[in-house]
């Protein structure tokens, strides 16, 4: 198995009461600057201790994740992460200019010497408010943007694009991606619709904020659809994102987490008003499987024990966590763990180091 | 648009068609015309454009493979008419990459991919097809420039 370190770049300072968009009435530039510095340092450390990838992601208008354009921080990572691949999971392509995305990805692939992993997501529903895009168009925009980005990467002659959502008279990007025919593509895939699309287009699939049971169901669907399309996804084609904290012992890991929870009671909301959420659900955003719609609530059910049981937290000593990882692999078939530090600061640093030195060597053989 | 648009039927025989075109144009008092050719009609459109260089104003070719007739291919170097070549992104008969061969023959031609259309562009995405053809024919020299008014005026 492979491991990625995800830096969500969460702003840790005090803010106005949680809502989305979060007003920036209480805000410190110094804290934001330190957040980026810490994320870059953690990524550098992950690279040093053997992580296979480092990951960044896109979210807007709030402290949960202050990388609205993850390409910018990925650019910085290309200069400090010397060996690991740099994964953007991802760019929210339905709400962006796809040609610009193709250009930025190509720059990152070039600057990193061909180490880019190009995640392309639909994003959380609130992101459709960000740039004023109708969430009903989410899937069809995603499909068009993906095809346009692939075309921009692979077609050397200038071409125009008469799309449904985007029109261009001439596209011919410079630089070109190093990886040929193009960098590996991943999308998120909890709904059956997404799994079918990924299988048909031979692209990788990522799971986040879900449960083992739901991810297992979605991953079986993806595999069976891929078989119909005439190919077999490799373990590397499935990413499973999960928060983690490694202690010297199970007790220490649990105490660290409890202490952090007691020190900070903040929670992040990406929820919109009831009316806006209803409009997004009616737009068909969540797909046809109703069980997947409740996956966020399901993932957080039952406190810490429940989250470990659901596969939504890796917590404990290295030995305990290796067993938790084995279970994720056997139930979901994931070959790449995208790990989110559950704590910040020095505790995160120690946990990243422990994962690299004590867990990574032990999970290499899983699924190999 | 005052200029007539001549849509070539796929079964056109170039010589008689060109002749008829000449007669009709003279009779109708038109000085020039635009040409639109789909698939197999492309070579005929190219021949008409070569034979009536002062009258053929602009040329649109849709979902067509480049000509294989070596005489015609050699003559294409002399073709000065603004040309737009269209392909559907789902076209399996003449896939979008066919455009590379057109660009080799006519380095100045514009290529546009019509997203989510197959070999029959006009049937699959009629509005998108009409929009791009009319945009080109209205001012071929300025085609690359967006000339629509995007502002909310009131």
mmCIF file of N, CA, C and O in Angstrom, chain A residues 19-101:
data_model
loop_
_atom_site.group_PDB
_atom_site.id
_atom_site.type_symbol
_atom_site.label_atom_id
_atom_site.label_comp_id
_atom_site.label_asym_id
_atom_site.label_seq_id
_atom_site.Cartn_x
_atom_site.Cartn_y
_atom_site.Cartn_z
ATOM 1 N N UNK A 19 -20.241 29.258 9.883
ATOM 2 C CA UNK A 19 -21.303 29.235 8.871
ATOM 3 C C UNK A 19 -20.560 29.295 7.551
ATOM 4 O O UNK A 19 -19.346 29.516 7.526
ATOM 5 N N UNK A 20 -21.279 29.091 6.479
ATOM 6 C CA UNK A 20 -20.610 29.175 5.173
ATOM 7 C C UNK A 20 -21.420 30.060 4.236
ATOM 8 O O UNK A 20 -22.603 29.821 4.109
ATOM 9 N N UNK A 21 -20.813 31.029 3.580
ATOM 10 C CA UNK A 21 -19.425 31.486 3.727
ATOM 11 C C UNK A 21 -19.164 32.021 5.131
ATOM 12 O O UNK A 21 -20.058 32.597 5.730
ATOM 13 N N UNK A 22 -17.937 31.850 5.611
ATOM 14 C CA UNK A 22 -17.580 32.327 6.943
ATOM 15 C C UNK A 22 -17.116 33.783 6.847
ATOM 16 O O UNK A 22 -16.154 34.056 6.126
ATOM 17 N N UNK A 23 -17.786 34.690 7.553
ATOM 18 C CA UNK A 23 -17.340 36.087 7.490
ATOM 19 C C UNK A 23 -15.882 36.198 7.938
ATOM 20 O O UNK A 23 -15.471 35.476 8.853
ATOM 21 N N UNK A 24 -15.127 37.085 7.304
ATOM 22 C CA UNK A 24 -13.722 37.273 7.671
ATOM 23 C C UNK A 24 -13.577 38.470 8.599
ATOM 24 O O UNK A 24 -12.560 39.164 8.585
ATOM 25 N N UNK A 25 -14.596 38.691 9.408
ATOM 26 C CA UNK A 25 -14.558 39.835 10.331
ATOM 27 C C UNK A 25 -13.526 39.614 11.439
ATOM 28 O O UNK A 25 -12.951 40.564 11.949
ATOM 29 N N UNK A 26 -13.325 38.340 11.830
ATOM 30 C CA UNK A 26 -12.261 38.020 12.785
ATOM 31 C C UNK A 26 -11.228 37.223 11.994
ATOM 32 O O UNK A 26 -11.505 36.103 11.550
ATOM 33 N N UNK A 27 -10.058 37.830 11.765
ATOM 34 C CA UNK A 27 -9.114 37.210 10.840
ATOM 35 C C UNK A 27 -7.701 37.691 11.125
ATOM 36 O O UNK A 27 -7.495 38.858 11.439
ATOM 37 N N UNK A 28 -6.718 36.795 11.013
ATOM 38 C CA UNK A 28 -5.317 37.173 11.190
ATOM 39 C C UNK A 28 -4.490 36.691 10.002
ATOM 40 O O UNK A 28 -4.428 35.490 9.723
ATOM 41 N N UNK A 29 -3.851 37.637 9.315
ATOM 42 C CA UNK A 29 -2.999 37.234 8.172
ATOM 43 C C UNK A 29 -1.817 36.428 8.671
ATOM 44 O O UNK A 29 -1.341 35.528 7.978
ATOM 45 N N UNK A 30 -1.323 36.769 9.881
ATOM 46 C CA UNK A 30 -0.155 36.044 10.415
ATOM 47 C C UNK A 30 -0.504 34.568 10.595
ATOM 48 O O UNK A 30 0.304 33.691 10.278
ATOM 49 N N UNK A 31 -1.728 34.287 11.079
ATOM 50 C CA UNK A 31 -2.124 32.882 11.279
ATOM 51 C C UNK A 31 -2.216 32.160 9.920
ATOM 52 O O UNK A 31 -1.779 31.020 9.786
ATOM 53 N N UNK A 32 -2.741 32.842 8.922
ATOM 54 C CA UNK A 32 -2.819 32.219 7.590
ATOM 55 C C UNK A 32 -1.424 31.907 7.064
ATOM 56 O O UNK A 32 -1.186 30.836 6.505
ATOM 57 N N UNK A 33 -0.529 32.865 7.250
ATOM 58 C CA UNK A 33 0.844 32.673 6.770
ATOM 59 C C UNK A 33 1.488 31.471 7.468
ATOM 60 O O UNK A 33 2.107 30.629 6.816
ATOM 61 N N UNK A 34 1.284 31.372 8.800
ATOM 62 C CA UNK A 34 1.849 30.236 9.545
ATOM 63 C C UNK A 34 1.219 28.911 9.092
ATOM 64 O O UNK A 34 1.875 27.875 9.075
ATOM 65 N N UNK A 35 -0.075 28.964 8.731
ATOM 66 C CA UNK A 35 -0.772 27.749 8.281
ATOM 67 C C UNK A 35 -0.104 27.195 7.022
ATOM 68 O O UNK A 35 0.142 25.991 6.909
ATOM 69 N N UNK A 36 0.207 28.102 6.096
ATOM 70 C CA UNK A 36 0.867 27.647 4.860
ATOM 71 C C UNK A 36 2.277 27.121 5.160
ATOM 72 O O UNK A 36 2.689 26.103 4.622
ATOM 73 N N UNK A 37 2.986 27.839 6.042
ATOM 74 C CA UNK A 37 4.357 27.402 6.371
ATOM 75 C C UNK A 37 4.339 26.004 6.993
ATOM 76 O O UNK A 37 5.167 25.152 6.657
ATOM 77 N N UNK A 38 3.370 25.776 7.905
ATOM 78 C CA UNK A 38 3.279 24.466 8.575
ATOM 79 C C UNK A 38 2.936 23.375 7.559
ATOM 80 O O UNK A 38 3.501 22.272 7.609
ATOM 81 N N UNK A 39 2.032 23.676 6.633
ATOM 82 C CA UNK A 39 1.629 22.677 5.637
ATOM 83 C C UNK A 39 2.820 22.309 4.749
ATOM 84 O O UNK A 39 3.038 21.130 4.436
ATOM 85 N N UNK A 40 3.585 23.309 4.369
ATOM 86 C CA UNK A 40 4.744 23.045 3.511
ATOM 87 C C UNK A 40 5.786 22.229 4.280
ATOM 88 O O UNK A 40 6.359 21.274 3.749
ATOM 89 N N UNK A 41 5.965 22.562 5.566
ATOM 90 C CA UNK A 41 6.931 21.825 6.395
ATOM 91 C C UNK A 41 6.481 20.369 6.599
ATOM 92 O O UNK A 41 7.284 19.442 6.495
ATOM 93 N N UNK A 42 5.184 20.167 6.854
ATOM 94 C CA UNK A 42 4.688 18.792 7.026
ATOM 95 C C UNK A 42 4.843 17.988 5.729
ATOM 96 O O UNK A 42 5.164 16.805 5.758
ATOM 97 N N UNK A 43 4.620 18.632 4.607
ATOM 98 C CA UNK A 43 4.776 17.936 3.320
ATOM 99 C C UNK A 43 6.232 17.568 3.078
ATOM 100 O O UNK A 43 6.544 16.470 2.596
ATOM 101 N N UNK A 44 7.122 18.503 3.446
ATOM 102 C CA UNK A 44 8.560 18.237 3.290
ATOM 103 C C UNK A 44 8.976 17.040 4.151
ATOM 104 O O UNK A 44 9.680 16.142 3.712
ATOM 105 N N UNK A 45 8.439 17.044 5.399
ATOM 106 C CA UNK A 45 8.744 15.945 6.323
ATOM 107 C C UNK A 45 8.202 14.615 5.786
ATOM 108 O O UNK A 45 8.892 13.590 5.822
ATOM 109 N N UNK A 46 6.978 14.644 5.291
ATOM 110 C CA UNK A 46 6.362 13.423 4.748
ATOM 111 C C UNK A 46 7.238 12.857 3.629
ATOM 112 O O UNK A 46 7.455 11.647 3.539
ATOM 113 N N UNK A 47 7.725 13.731 2.779
ATOM 114 C CA UNK A 47 8.607 13.316 1.675
ATOM 115 C C UNK A 47 9.868 12.657 2.240
ATOM 116 O O UNK A 47 10.291 11.599 1.782
ATOM 117 N N UNK A 48 10.405 13.281 3.285
ATOM 118 C CA UNK A 48 11.652 12.787 3.893
ATOM 119 C C UNK A 48 11.464 11.403 4.521
ATOM 120 O O UNK A 48 12.341 10.553 4.424
ATOM 121 N N UNK A 49 10.293 11.179 5.174
ATOM 122 C CA UNK A 49 10.121 9.901 5.891
ATOM 123 C C UNK A 49 9.465 8.824 5.024
ATOM 124 O O UNK A 49 9.077 7.780 5.536
ATOM 125 N N UNK A 50 9.296 9.083 3.728
ATOM 126 C CA UNK A 50 8.912 7.995 2.838
ATOM 127 C C UNK A 50 7.488 7.983 2.305
ATOM 128 O O UNK A 50 7.104 7.039 1.604
ATOM 129 N N UNK A 51 6.668 8.995 2.630
ATOM 130 C CA UNK A 51 5.327 9.035 2.048
ATOM 131 C C UNK A 51 5.429 9.058 0.516
ATOM 132 O O UNK A 51 6.368 9.631 -0.040
ATOM 133 N N UNK A 52 4.457 8.432 -0.135
ATOM 134 C CA UNK A 52 4.508 8.325 -1.600
ATOM 135 C C UNK A 52 3.975 9.583 -2.285
ATOM 136 O O UNK A 52 4.411 9.937 -3.370
ATOM 137 N N UNK A 53 2.961 10.192 -1.663
ATOM 138 C CA UNK A 53 2.365 11.408 -2.221
ATOM 139 C C UNK A 53 2.203 12.452 -1.125
ATOM 140 O O UNK A 53 2.129 12.099 0.059
ATOM 141 N N UNK A 54 2.117 13.711 -1.521
ATOM 142 C CA UNK A 54 1.568 14.757 -0.650
ATOM 143 C C UNK A 54 0.356 15.337 -1.377
ATOM 144 O O UNK A 54 0.349 15.406 -2.613
ATOM 145 N N UNK A 55 -0.683 15.692 -0.607
ATOM 146 C CA UNK A 55 -1.961 16.064 -1.201
ATOM 147 C C UNK A 55 -2.416 17.452 -0.750
ATOM 148 O O UNK A 55 -2.223 17.810 0.412
ATOM 149 N N UNK A 56 -3.013 18.182 -1.667
ATOM 150 C CA UNK A 56 -3.703 19.442 -1.326
ATOM 151 C C UNK A 56 -5.064 19.441 -2.024
ATOM 152 O O UNK A 56 -5.308 18.624 -2.923
ATOM 153 N N UNK A 57 -5.955 20.331 -1.586
ATOM 154 C CA UNK A 57 -7.319 20.302 -2.114
ATOM 155 C C UNK A 57 -7.905 21.710 -2.216
ATOM 156 O O UNK A 57 -7.340 22.666 -1.692
ATOM 157 N N UNK A 58 -9.044 21.789 -2.876
ATOM 158 C CA UNK A 58 -9.704 23.083 -3.111
ATOM 159 C C UNK A 58 -10.981 23.230 -2.284
ATOM 160 O O UNK A 58 -11.864 22.373 -2.326
ATOM 161 N N UNK A 59 -11.054 24.307 -1.512
ATOM 162 C CA UNK A 59 -12.306 24.720 -0.868
ATOM 163 C C UNK A 59 -12.302 26.235 -0.814
ATOM 164 O O UNK A 59 -11.244 26.854 -0.878
ATOM 165 N N UNK A 60 -13.482 26.805 -0.681
ATOM 166 C CA UNK A 60 -13.582 28.266 -0.750
ATOM 167 C C UNK A 60 -14.293 28.868 0.456
ATOM 168 O O UNK A 60 -15.091 28.198 1.105
ATOM 169 N N UNK A 61 -14.012 30.127 0.681
ATOM 170 C CA UNK A 61 -14.804 30.996 1.556
ATOM 171 C C UNK A 61 -14.898 30.536 3.003
ATOM 172 O O UNK A 61 -15.950 30.688 3.625
ATOM 173 N N UNK A 62 -13.838 29.971 3.555
ATOM 174 C CA UNK A 62 -13.927 29.617 4.964
ATOM 175 C C UNK A 62 -12.604 29.118 5.513
ATOM 176 O O UNK A 62 -11.648 28.885 4.759
ATOM 177 N N UNK A 63 -12.517 28.945 6.842
ATOM 178 C CA UNK A 63 -11.257 28.553 7.488
ATOM 179 C C UNK A 63 -10.948 27.062 7.364
ATOM 180 O O UNK A 63 -9.819 26.647 7.593
ATOM 181 N N UNK A 64 -11.935 26.248 6.971
ATOM 182 C CA UNK A 64 -11.772 24.798 6.900
ATOM 183 C C UNK A 64 -10.580 24.421 6.030
ATOM 184 O O UNK A 64 -9.828 23.496 6.326
ATOM 185 N N UNK A 65 -10.372 25.193 4.982
ATOM 186 C CA UNK A 65 -9.321 24.869 4.020
ATOM 187 C C UNK A 65 -9.019 26.174 3.293
ATOM 188 O O UNK A 65 -9.850 26.655 2.538
ATOM 189 N N UNK A 66 -7.838 26.756 3.573
ATOM 190 C CA UNK A 66 -7.589 28.087 2.990
ATOM 191 C C UNK A 66 -6.755 28.009 1.706
ATOM 192 O O UNK A 66 -5.917 28.850 1.436
ATOM 193 N N UNK A 67 -7.029 26.962 0.905
ATOM 194 C CA UNK A 67 -6.376 26.839 -0.404
ATOM 195 C C UNK A 67 -7.439 26.859 -1.506
ATOM 196 O O UNK A 67 -7.701 25.831 -2.132
ATOM 197 N N UNK A 68 -8.060 28.033 -1.747
ATOM 198 C CA UNK A 68 -9.080 28.097 -2.794
ATOM 199 C C UNK A 68 -8.503 27.743 -4.164
ATOM 200 O O UNK A 68 -9.202 27.188 -5.007
ATOM 201 N N UNK A 69 -7.228 28.080 -4.366
ATOM 202 C CA UNK A 69 -6.549 27.577 -5.559
ATOM 203 C C UNK A 69 -5.382 26.699 -5.113
ATOM 204 O O UNK A 69 -4.301 27.187 -4.810
ATOM 205 N N UNK A 70 -5.590 25.359 -5.065
ATOM 206 C CA UNK A 70 -4.541 24.460 -4.567
ATOM 207 C C UNK A 70 -3.320 24.433 -5.484
ATOM 208 O O UNK A 70 -2.246 23.987 -5.083
ATOM 209 N N UNK A 71 -3.485 24.921 -6.727
ATOM 210 C CA UNK A 71 -2.340 24.956 -7.650
ATOM 211 C C UNK A 71 -1.229 25.838 -7.077
ATOM 212 O O UNK A 71 -0.049 25.585 -7.322
ATOM 213 N N UNK A 72 -1.627 26.872 -6.342
ATOM 214 C CA UNK A 72 -0.634 27.826 -5.838
ATOM 215 C C UNK A 72 0.261 27.151 -4.799
ATOM 216 O O UNK A 72 1.489 27.214 -4.886
ATOM 217 N N UNK A 73 -0.360 26.463 -3.829
ATOM 218 C CA UNK A 73 0.475 25.801 -2.810
ATOM 219 C C UNK A 73 1.211 24.600 -3.421
ATOM 220 O O UNK A 73 2.355 24.317 -3.069
ATOM 221 N N UNK A 74 0.585 23.945 -4.394
ATOM 222 C CA UNK A 74 1.270 22.829 -5.063
ATOM 223 C C UNK A 74 2.537 23.330 -5.757
ATOM 224 O O UNK A 74 3.554 22.634 -5.783
ATOM 225 N N UNK A 75 2.479 24.538 -6.307
ATOM 226 C CA UNK A 75 3.661 25.138 -6.937
ATOM 227 C C UNK A 75 4.797 25.263 -5.927
ATOM 228 O O UNK A 75 5.949 24.940 -6.222
ATOM 229 N N UNK A 76 4.440 25.708 -4.704
ATOM 230 C CA UNK A 76 5.458 25.808 -3.652
ATOM 231 C C UNK A 76 5.973 24.419 -3.288
ATOM 232 O O UNK A 76 7.179 24.225 -3.095
ATOM 233 N N UNK A 77 5.077 23.437 -3.238
ATOM 234 C CA UNK A 77 5.490 22.073 -2.861
ATOM 235 C C UNK A 77 6.464 21.466 -3.870
ATOM 236 O O UNK A 77 7.339 20.681 -3.489
ATOM 237 N N UNK A 78 6.317 21.840 -5.148
ATOM 238 C CA UNK A 78 7.250 21.264 -6.145
ATOM 239 C C UNK A 78 8.700 21.605 -5.803
ATOM 240 O O UNK A 78 9.610 20.896 -6.223
ATOM 241 N N UNK A 79 8.895 22.684 -5.032
ATOM 242 C CA UNK A 79 10.259 23.117 -4.740
ATOM 243 C C UNK A 79 10.827 22.528 -3.446
ATOM 244 O O UNK A 79 12.024 22.617 -3.213
ATOM 245 N N UNK A 80 9.962 21.971 -2.579
ATOM 246 C CA UNK A 80 10.480 21.416 -1.315
ATOM 247 C C UNK A 80 10.272 19.899 -1.204
ATOM 248 O O UNK A 80 10.963 19.241 -0.429
ATOM 249 N N UNK A 81 9.308 19.380 -1.945
ATOM 250 C CA UNK A 81 9.051 17.931 -1.928
ATOM 251 C C UNK A 81 9.839 17.350 -3.106
ATOM 252 O O UNK A 81 9.532 17.620 -4.260
ATOM 253 N N UNK A 82 10.889 16.605 -2.793
ATOM 254 C CA UNK A 82 11.846 16.240 -3.839
ATOM 255 C C UNK A 82 11.549 14.907 -4.517
ATOM 256 O O UNK A 82 12.021 14.651 -5.615
ATOM 257 N N UNK A 83 10.811 14.035 -3.823
ATOM 258 C CA UNK A 83 10.659 12.681 -4.336
ATOM 259 C C UNK A 83 9.201 12.279 -4.499
ATOM 260 O O UNK A 83 8.802 11.682 -5.500
ATOM 261 N N UNK A 84 8.370 12.594 -3.491
ATOM 262 C CA UNK A 84 6.973 12.160 -3.498
ATOM 263 C C UNK A 84 6.198 12.828 -4.636
ATOM 264 O O UNK A 84 6.581 13.892 -5.129
ATOM 265 N N UNK A 85 5.103 12.181 -5.039
ATOM 266 C CA UNK A 85 4.227 12.781 -6.050
ATOM 267 C C UNK A 85 3.370 13.864 -5.396
ATOM 268 O O UNK A 85 3.112 13.811 -4.190
ATOM 269 N N UNK A 86 2.944 14.819 -6.199
ATOM 270 C CA UNK A 86 2.156 15.931 -5.677
ATOM 271 C C UNK A 86 0.746 15.795 -6.225
ATOM 272 O O UNK A 86 0.518 15.870 -7.433
ATOM 273 N N UNK A 87 -0.191 15.514 -5.280
ATOM 274 C CA UNK A 87 -1.556 15.200 -5.697
ATOM 275 C C UNK A 87 -2.489 16.369 -5.406
ATOM 276 O O UNK A 87 -2.525 16.867 -4.286
ATOM 277 N N UNK A 88 -3.232 16.803 -6.400
ATOM 278 C CA UNK A 88 -4.289 17.783 -6.196
ATOM 279 C C UNK A 88 -5.605 17.036 -6.204
ATOM 280 O O UNK A 88 -6.038 16.542 -7.231
ATOM 281 N N UNK A 89 -6.206 16.938 -5.040
ATOM 282 C CA UNK A 89 -7.470 16.182 -4.928
ATOM 283 C C UNK A 89 -8.516 17.122 -4.337
ATOM 284 O O UNK A 89 -8.846 17.025 -3.173
ATOM 285 N N UNK A 90 -9.026 17.946 -5.087
ATOM 286 C CA UNK A 90 -8.519 18.192 -6.440
ATOM 287 C C UNK A 90 -8.864 19.599 -6.811
ATOM 288 O O UNK A 90 -9.101 20.476 -6.009
ATOM 289 N N UNK A 91 -8.904 19.726 -8.113
ATOM 290 C CA UNK A 91 -9.437 20.950 -8.697
ATOM 291 C C UNK A 91 -10.933 20.705 -8.933
ATOM 292 O O UNK A 91 -11.314 19.656 -9.444
ATOM 293 N N UNK A 92 -11.764 21.667 -8.560
ATOM 294 C CA UNK A 92 -13.221 21.525 -8.750
ATOM 295 C C UNK A 92 -13.571 21.977 -10.176
ATOM 296 O O UNK A 92 -14.046 23.100 -10.405
ATOM 297 N N UNK A 93 -13.331 21.094 -11.122
ATOM 298 C CA UNK A 93 -13.358 21.525 -12.528
ATOM 299 C C UNK A 93 -14.700 22.061 -13.043
ATOM 300 O O UNK A 93 -14.683 22.889 -13.931
ATOM 301 N N UNK A 94 -15.873 21.635 -12.500
ATOM 302 C CA UNK A 94 -17.108 22.189 -13.088
ATOM 303 C C UNK A 94 -17.264 23.692 -12.873
ATOM 304 O O UNK A 94 -17.974 24.350 -13.622
ATOM 305 N N UNK A 95 -16.597 24.228 -11.827
ATOM 306 C CA UNK A 95 -16.796 25.651 -11.544
ATOM 307 C C UNK A 95 -15.618 26.499 -12.035
ATOM 308 O O UNK A 95 -15.577 27.702 -11.811
ATOM 309 N N UNK A 96 -14.648 25.862 -12.700
ATOM 310 C CA UNK A 96 -13.440 26.582 -13.115
ATOM 311 C C UNK A 96 -13.368 26.699 -14.632
ATOM 312 O O UNK A 96 -14.184 26.129 -15.351
ATOM 313 N N UNK A 97 -12.360 27.424 -15.093
ATOM 314 C CA UNK A 97 -12.061 27.504 -16.526
ATOM 315 C C UNK A 97 -11.174 26.292 -16.861
ATOM 316 O O UNK A 97 -10.023 26.230 -16.444
ATOM 317 N N UNK A 98 -11.707 25.297 -17.576
ATOM 318 C CA UNK A 98 -10.954 24.048 -17.775
ATOM 319 C C UNK A 98 -9.615 24.246 -18.483
ATOM 320 O O UNK A 98 -8.660 23.512 -18.203
ATOM 321 N N UNK A 99 -9.537 25.223 -19.373
ATOM 322 C CA UNK A 99 -8.263 25.438 -20.075
ATOM 323 C C UNK A 99 -7.217 25.952 -19.087
ATOM 324 O O UNK A 99 -6.066 25.520 -19.098
ATOM 325 N N UNK A 100 -7.654 26.822 -18.193
ATOM 326 C CA UNK A 100 -6.750 27.322 -17.162
ATOM 327 C C UNK A 100 -6.271 26.154 -16.276
ATOM 328 O O UNK A 100 -5.091 26.068 -15.924
ATOM 329 N N UNK A 101 -7.187 25.246 -15.941
ATOM 330 C CA UNK A 101 -6.828 24.074 -15.129
ATOM 331 C C UNK A 101 -5.792 23.223 -15.875
ATOM 332 O O UNK A 101 -4.787 22.798 -15.290
#
